[in-house]
Structure formats: structure tokens, C-alpha cells
Short mmCIF file of C-alpha atoms in Angstrom, two decimals:
data_model
loop_
_atom_site.label_atom_id
_atom_site.label_comp_id
_atom_site.label_asym_id
_atom_site.label_seq_id
_atom_site.Cartn_x
_atom_site.Cartn_y
_atom_site.Cartn_z
CA UNK A 1 -108.43 -4.86 15.15
CA UNK A 2 -105.09 -3.44 16.51
CA UNK A 3 -106.43 -0.15 17.76
CA UNK A 4 -104.69 -0.53 21.04
CA UNK A 5 -101.40 0.15 19.40
CA UNK A 6 -102.29 3.74 19.38
CA UNK A 7 -101.11 5.90 21.96
CA UNK A 8 -102.99 9.13 22.18
CA UNK A 9 -101.27 12.39 22.33
CA UNK A 10 -103.12 14.18 24.87
CA UNK A 11 -102.23 17.69 23.35
CA UNK A 12 -104.15 16.63 20.28
CA UNK A 13 -107.85 16.14 19.69
CA UNK A 14 -108.58 12.57 20.00
CA UNK A 15 -110.86 12.11 16.78
CA UNK A 16 -108.04 13.35 14.26
CA UNK A 17 -105.73 10.65 15.90
CA UNK A 18 -108.09 8.02 15.49
CA UNK A 19 -109.03 8.91 11.89
CA UNK A 20 -105.30 8.83 11.13
CA UNK A 21 -104.80 5.51 12.99
CA UNK A 22 -107.83 3.89 11.13
CA UNK A 23 -107.11 5.32 7.71
CA UNK A 24 -103.65 3.93 7.97
CA UNK A 25 -104.89 0.39 8.68
CA UNK A 26 -107.46 0.68 5.81
CA UNK A 27 -104.91 1.76 3.27
CA UNK A 28 -102.39 -0.99 4.31
CA UNK A 29 -105.40 -3.51 4.12
CA UNK A 30 -104.95 -4.30 7.78
CA UNK A 31 -108.43 -3.76 7.72
CA UNK A 32 -109.69 -5.40 4.71
CA UNK A 33 -112.70 -4.25 2.42
CA UNK A 34 -115.77 -5.29 4.02
CA UNK A 35 -114.42 -5.59 7.68
CA UNK A 36 -116.90 -4.11 10.22
CA UNK A 37 -116.06 -1.24 12.48
CA UNK A 38 -118.26 -1.13 15.70
CA UNK A 39 -118.54 2.19 17.41
CA UNK A 40 -118.67 0.35 20.72
CA UNK A 41 -115.74 -2.13 20.09
CA UNK A 42 -113.48 1.01 18.84
CA UNK A 43 -114.45 3.22 21.83
CA UNK A 44 -113.32 0.35 24.16
CA UNK A 45 -110.08 -0.29 22.31
CA UNK A 46 -109.06 3.22 22.07
CA UNK A 47 -110.41 4.23 25.64
CA UNK A 48 -112.63 6.95 24.37
CA UNK A 49 -116.14 7.84 24.29
CA UNK A 50 -118.10 7.07 21.09
CA UNK A 51 -118.14 10.79 20.03
CA UNK A 52 -114.49 10.95 18.81
CA UNK A 53 -115.02 7.72 17.23
CA UNK A 54 -118.07 8.71 15.30
CA UNK A 55 -116.27 11.92 14.21
CA UNK A 56 -113.41 9.80 12.98
CA UNK A 57 -115.53 7.50 11.07
CA UNK A 58 -117.67 10.36 9.40
CA UNK A 59 -114.50 11.81 8.09
CA UNK A 60 -113.37 8.28 6.81
CA UNK A 61 -116.66 8.18 5.17
CA UNK A 62 -115.85 11.68 3.44
CA UNK A 63 -113.12 9.92 1.86
CA UNK A 64 -115.16 7.04 0.81
CA UNK A 65 -113.19 4.59 2.85
CA UNK A 66 -115.98 3.37 4.76
CA UNK A 67 -119.62 3.08 4.37
CA UNK A 68 -121.96 4.04 7.42
CA UNK A 69 -125.36 2.48 7.74
CA UNK A 70 -127.32 4.48 10.29
CA UNK A 71 -128.51 2.41 13.24
CA UNK A 72 -126.89 -0.54 11.91
CA UNK A 73 -123.15 -0.97 11.19
CA UNK A 74 -119.98 0.75 9.51
CA UNK A 75 -117.97 -1.27 7.13
CA UNK A 76 -114.53 -0.56 5.19
CA UNK A 77 -115.57 0.29 1.70
CA UNK A 78 -114.56 -1.79 -1.14
CA UNK A 79 -111.85 -0.50 -3.49
CA UNK A 80 -113.56 1.73 -6.08
CA UNK A 81 -111.74 1.44 -9.37
CA UNK A 82 -113.15 4.51 -11.02
CA UNK A 83 -112.19 6.73 -7.82
CA UNK A 84 -108.79 5.10 -8.15
CA UNK A 85 -108.50 6.29 -11.99
CA UNK A 86 -109.43 9.83 -10.85
CA UNK A 87 -106.82 9.99 -7.95
CA UNK A 88 -104.20 8.49 -10.45
CA UNK A 89 -105.06 11.37 -13.02
CA UNK A 90 -104.94 14.04 -10.43
CA UNK A 91 -101.49 12.64 -9.01
CA UNK A 92 -100.08 12.16 -12.65
CA UNK A 93 -101.03 15.68 -13.60
CA UNK A 94 -99.41 17.20 -10.54
CA UNK A 95 -96.21 15.25 -10.49
CA UNK A 96 -95.39 15.54 -14.36
CA UNK A 97 -95.46 19.41 -13.65
CA UNK A 98 -93.53 18.95 -10.51
CA UNK A 99 -90.92 16.75 -12.17
CA UNK A 100 -90.36 19.41 -14.88
CA UNK A 101 -90.04 22.30 -12.15
CA UNK A 102 -87.37 20.13 -10.23
CA UNK A 103 -85.56 19.25 -13.24
CA UNK A 104 -84.99 23.00 -14.34
CA UNK A 105 -83.39 23.76 -10.98
CA UNK A 106 -82.20 20.72 -9.31
CA UNK A 107 -81.35 20.99 -5.69
CA UNK A 108 -78.31 18.95 -4.22
CA UNK A 109 -80.04 18.45 -1.04
CA UNK A 110 -83.15 17.28 -2.60
CA UNK A 111 -81.21 14.70 -4.60
CA UNK A 112 -79.65 13.42 -1.38
CA UNK A 113 -83.05 13.10 0.11
CA UNK A 114 -84.69 11.29 -2.73
CA UNK A 115 -81.64 8.94 -2.91
CA UNK A 116 -81.97 8.39 0.89
CA UNK A 117 -85.60 7.17 0.25
CA UNK A 118 -84.53 4.76 -2.41
CA UNK A 119 -81.83 3.25 -0.24
CA UNK A 120 -84.41 2.98 2.62
CA UNK A 121 -86.72 1.29 0.12
CA UNK A 122 -83.78 -1.25 -0.79
CA UNK A 123 -83.11 -1.94 2.91
CA UNK A 124 -86.75 -2.73 3.67
CA UNK A 125 -87.37 -4.70 0.63
CA UNK A 126 -84.40 -6.92 1.43
CA UNK A 127 -85.80 -7.47 4.99
CA UNK A 128 -89.40 -8.07 3.95
CA UNK A 129 -90.71 -4.93 5.49
CA UNK A 130 -93.53 -4.00 3.31
CA UNK A 131 -95.00 -1.03 5.36
CA UNK A 132 -91.47 0.52 5.68
CA UNK A 133 -91.05 0.06 1.81
CA UNK A 134 -94.24 2.00 1.26
CA UNK A 135 -93.40 4.72 3.83
CA UNK A 136 -90.30 5.33 1.95
CA UNK A 137 -92.00 5.33 -1.42
CA UNK A 138 -94.47 7.86 -0.06
CA UNK A 139 -91.59 10.14 1.18
CA UNK A 140 -89.79 10.04 -2.17
CA UNK A 141 -92.95 11.63 -3.75
CA UNK A 142 -93.73 13.90 -0.98
CA UNK A 143 -90.25 15.26 -0.95
CA UNK A 144 -90.67 16.19 -4.40
CA UNK A 145 -93.84 18.41 -3.65
CA UNK A 146 -92.20 19.79 -0.64
CA UNK A 147 -89.13 20.86 -2.89
CA UNK A 148 -91.45 22.41 -5.60
CA UNK A 149 -93.18 24.34 -3.12
CA UNK A 150 -96.46 22.26 -3.61
CA UNK A 151 -96.81 20.52 -0.06
CA UNK A 152 -100.40 21.77 0.07
CA UNK A 153 -101.19 20.05 -3.12
CA UNK A 154 -99.68 16.74 -1.85
CA UNK A 155 -102.15 16.98 1.11
CA UNK A 156 -104.97 17.62 -1.00
CA UNK A 157 -104.20 14.90 -3.36
CA UNK A 158 -103.76 12.31 -0.46
CA UNK A 159 -107.36 13.00 0.46
CA UNK A 160 -108.29 11.20 -2.66
CA UNK A 161 -105.84 8.64 -2.66
CA UNK A 162 -107.28 6.04 -0.49
CA UNK A 163 -108.68 3.54 -3.18
CA UNK A 164 -105.63 4.02 -5.40
CA UNK A 165 -103.24 3.51 -2.53
CA UNK A 166 -104.99 0.44 -1.38
CA UNK A 167 -104.88 -0.95 -5.03
CA UNK A 168 -101.20 -0.31 -5.31
CA UNK A 169 -100.82 -2.32 -2.01
CA UNK A 170 -102.79 -5.22 -3.55
CA UNK A 171 -100.35 -4.93 -6.64
CA UNK A 172 -97.09 -4.72 -4.60
CA UNK A 173 -96.70 -8.39 -3.82
CA UNK A 174 -96.44 -9.09 -7.39
CA UNK A 175 -92.95 -10.70 -8.48
CA UNK A 176 -90.63 -7.84 -9.53
CA UNK A 177 -93.05 -4.96 -8.67
CA UNK A 178 -90.93 -3.58 -5.92
CA UNK A 179 -87.83 -3.79 -7.89
CA UNK A 180 -89.58 -1.83 -10.64
CA UNK A 181 -90.74 0.87 -8.33
CA UNK A 182 -87.30 1.38 -7.06
CA UNK A 183 -85.70 1.43 -10.55
CA UNK A 184 -88.42 3.92 -11.52
CA UNK A 185 -87.54 6.19 -8.85
CA UNK A 186 -83.96 6.10 -9.85
CA UNK A 187 -84.73 6.97 -13.31
CA UNK A 188 -86.72 9.78 -12.02
CA UNK A 189 -84.02 11.16 -9.78
CA UNK A 190 -81.29 10.76 -12.31
CA UNK A 191 -83.16 12.60 -14.87
CA UNK A 192 -83.72 15.46 -12.47
CA UNK A 193 -80.14 15.53 -11.37
CA UNK A 194 -79.25 15.71 -15.20
CA UNK A 195 -81.62 18.60 -15.56
CA UNK A 196 -83.47 16.52 -18.38
CA UNK A 197 -87.29 17.56 -17.87
CA UNK A 198 -88.52 15.38 -20.62
CA UNK A 199 -86.79 12.32 -19.27
CA UNK A 200 -87.84 12.94 -15.90
CA UNK A 201 -91.64 13.42 -16.88
CA UNK A 202 -91.48 10.20 -19.13
CA UNK A 203 -89.96 8.15 -16.28
CA UNK A 204 -92.51 9.60 -13.95
CA UNK A 205 -95.40 8.68 -16.30
CA UNK A 206 -94.14 5.31 -16.72
CA UNK A 207 -93.66 4.72 -12.97
CA UNK A 208 -97.35 5.88 -12.12
CA UNK A 209 -99.06 4.02 -15.03
CA UNK A 210 -97.99 0.59 -13.47
CA UNK A 211 -100.73 -0.25 -11.07
CA UNK A 212 -103.79 0.87 -13.38
CA UNK A 213 -102.34 -1.12 -16.22
CA UNK A 214 -102.94 -4.30 -14.31
CA UNK A 215 -106.39 -3.56 -12.95
CA UNK A 216 -108.19 -6.28 -14.73
CA UNK A 217 -105.55 -8.88 -13.03
CA UNK A 218 -105.90 -7.36 -9.65
CA UNK A 219 -109.79 -7.40 -9.87
CA UNK A 220 -109.75 -11.20 -10.91
CA UNK A 221 -107.37 -12.04 -8.13
CA UNK A 222 -109.30 -10.05 -5.39
CA UNK A 223 -112.87 -10.08 -6.37
CA UNK A 224 -114.16 -9.53 -2.92
CA UNK A 225 -111.93 -6.23 -2.17
CA UNK A 226 -112.79 -4.57 -5.32
CA UNK A 227 -115.84 -2.45 -6.62
CA UNK A 228 -115.20 -2.83 -10.62
CA UNK A 229 -116.15 -0.10 -12.79
#
């Protein structure tokens, strides 16, 4: 547990900050599936009462990222493959339409921002910084939503993405995976810049299908982390 890394912003309520911090640790697999989460231990680590800890854990339970056993314990949930597939369906549906919108009216500033995200991925991958790589990956897709005027849908999709994001994290160390992500991003960007909507959509469809096409192998490699269908 690395909760002591969190410096609370006293101008904000504590519970949302604890939720965000714990969620980040869960999605990054720093808190692995099955890891116990003690309210008492968390309260001590964060320097808080148990009330904001309870509220944060309840919100994590709403996203099915933890399982709360009353009067007993709370544990990080296993990765639910069925939930990951539903999140993937939602994300693909949204982003294919967004790619079409952006290719119809390419914005030079957006092109620059997307290219900068790809460059940050290259730098972080070269230096072995997996979290920075994933952050740049997220920024690429978030910027697409924002440019299309769909940032609210980005936040909605994120609430359903915890299982899919953890699955993607397990898949990332595979040889060549990071390079494929960067190449896919470049193909999406190039198609948008060329105002070629069908090509942008096809590149995005191939990009988003990568992890789920390897579900069987991921389940075999990490049986204790995954709740199979």
C-alpha cells in the first residue's frame, strides 16, 4: 500500500481524492486483484477518519473494482471479462463516431496535440516508464473526445472502463504491444489529418480490438487475476 503518497488538497472533499488515488492504484495493478483493503489501515495511511474511506470504497464498489463484505473485509475485485467486453463495446461505438466527426473537419491544433501524445509515448516507452506511457495513451483518446465536443461521454465511459483498463495493463508488457499502440495511434492521426474518415475508423477499430483478441492467453497467464466468462 502506497497511500502515503497522496497529498490531500484541503480545498476539496477527502473522499473523492481517496477514491481517485485508490482507483489509479487498482487500474495500474499496483493494488492487485484480491488485495485486501482495510478501512482502519487506509484511514491511518491517509490521516483521515474512516468515513471518507468508507465513502471512497463504496464508490469503487459501484464501479465493481472492489468487493465489500460487510463486517468482514474489502478486497480488490478480479478482472471481469464480461464487463471488459461491455466497456470495449461502449468505447468502440463512441470513438468510431468521434473519428468520423474529426476527419470531416480536421483541426491543426488537435493534430499537434495528438502528435505530442504519441511523442510522449515514444519517450516514456524508451525509458521504461509504463505509467507515463499509459497516461499519454489516455491523453490521445481524451483529446479526441474533447475536440469532438464529447468530453462528457469520455467521463461516462471512464466509469465503466476499470476492468478493461486493467486487462490492457496486463497485455501491455507483451513484446511489441507498445509499438503497435503507437503505430495505431499514428495511423488514426494520419487518417484524420488526411480527412479520410473510413480509414480513420478502420485504424481505430483495429487499434481497439488488440487486447480483447488476446483474452484467452491473458486468462491463461494470469488465472488468479481474472474472472472468466
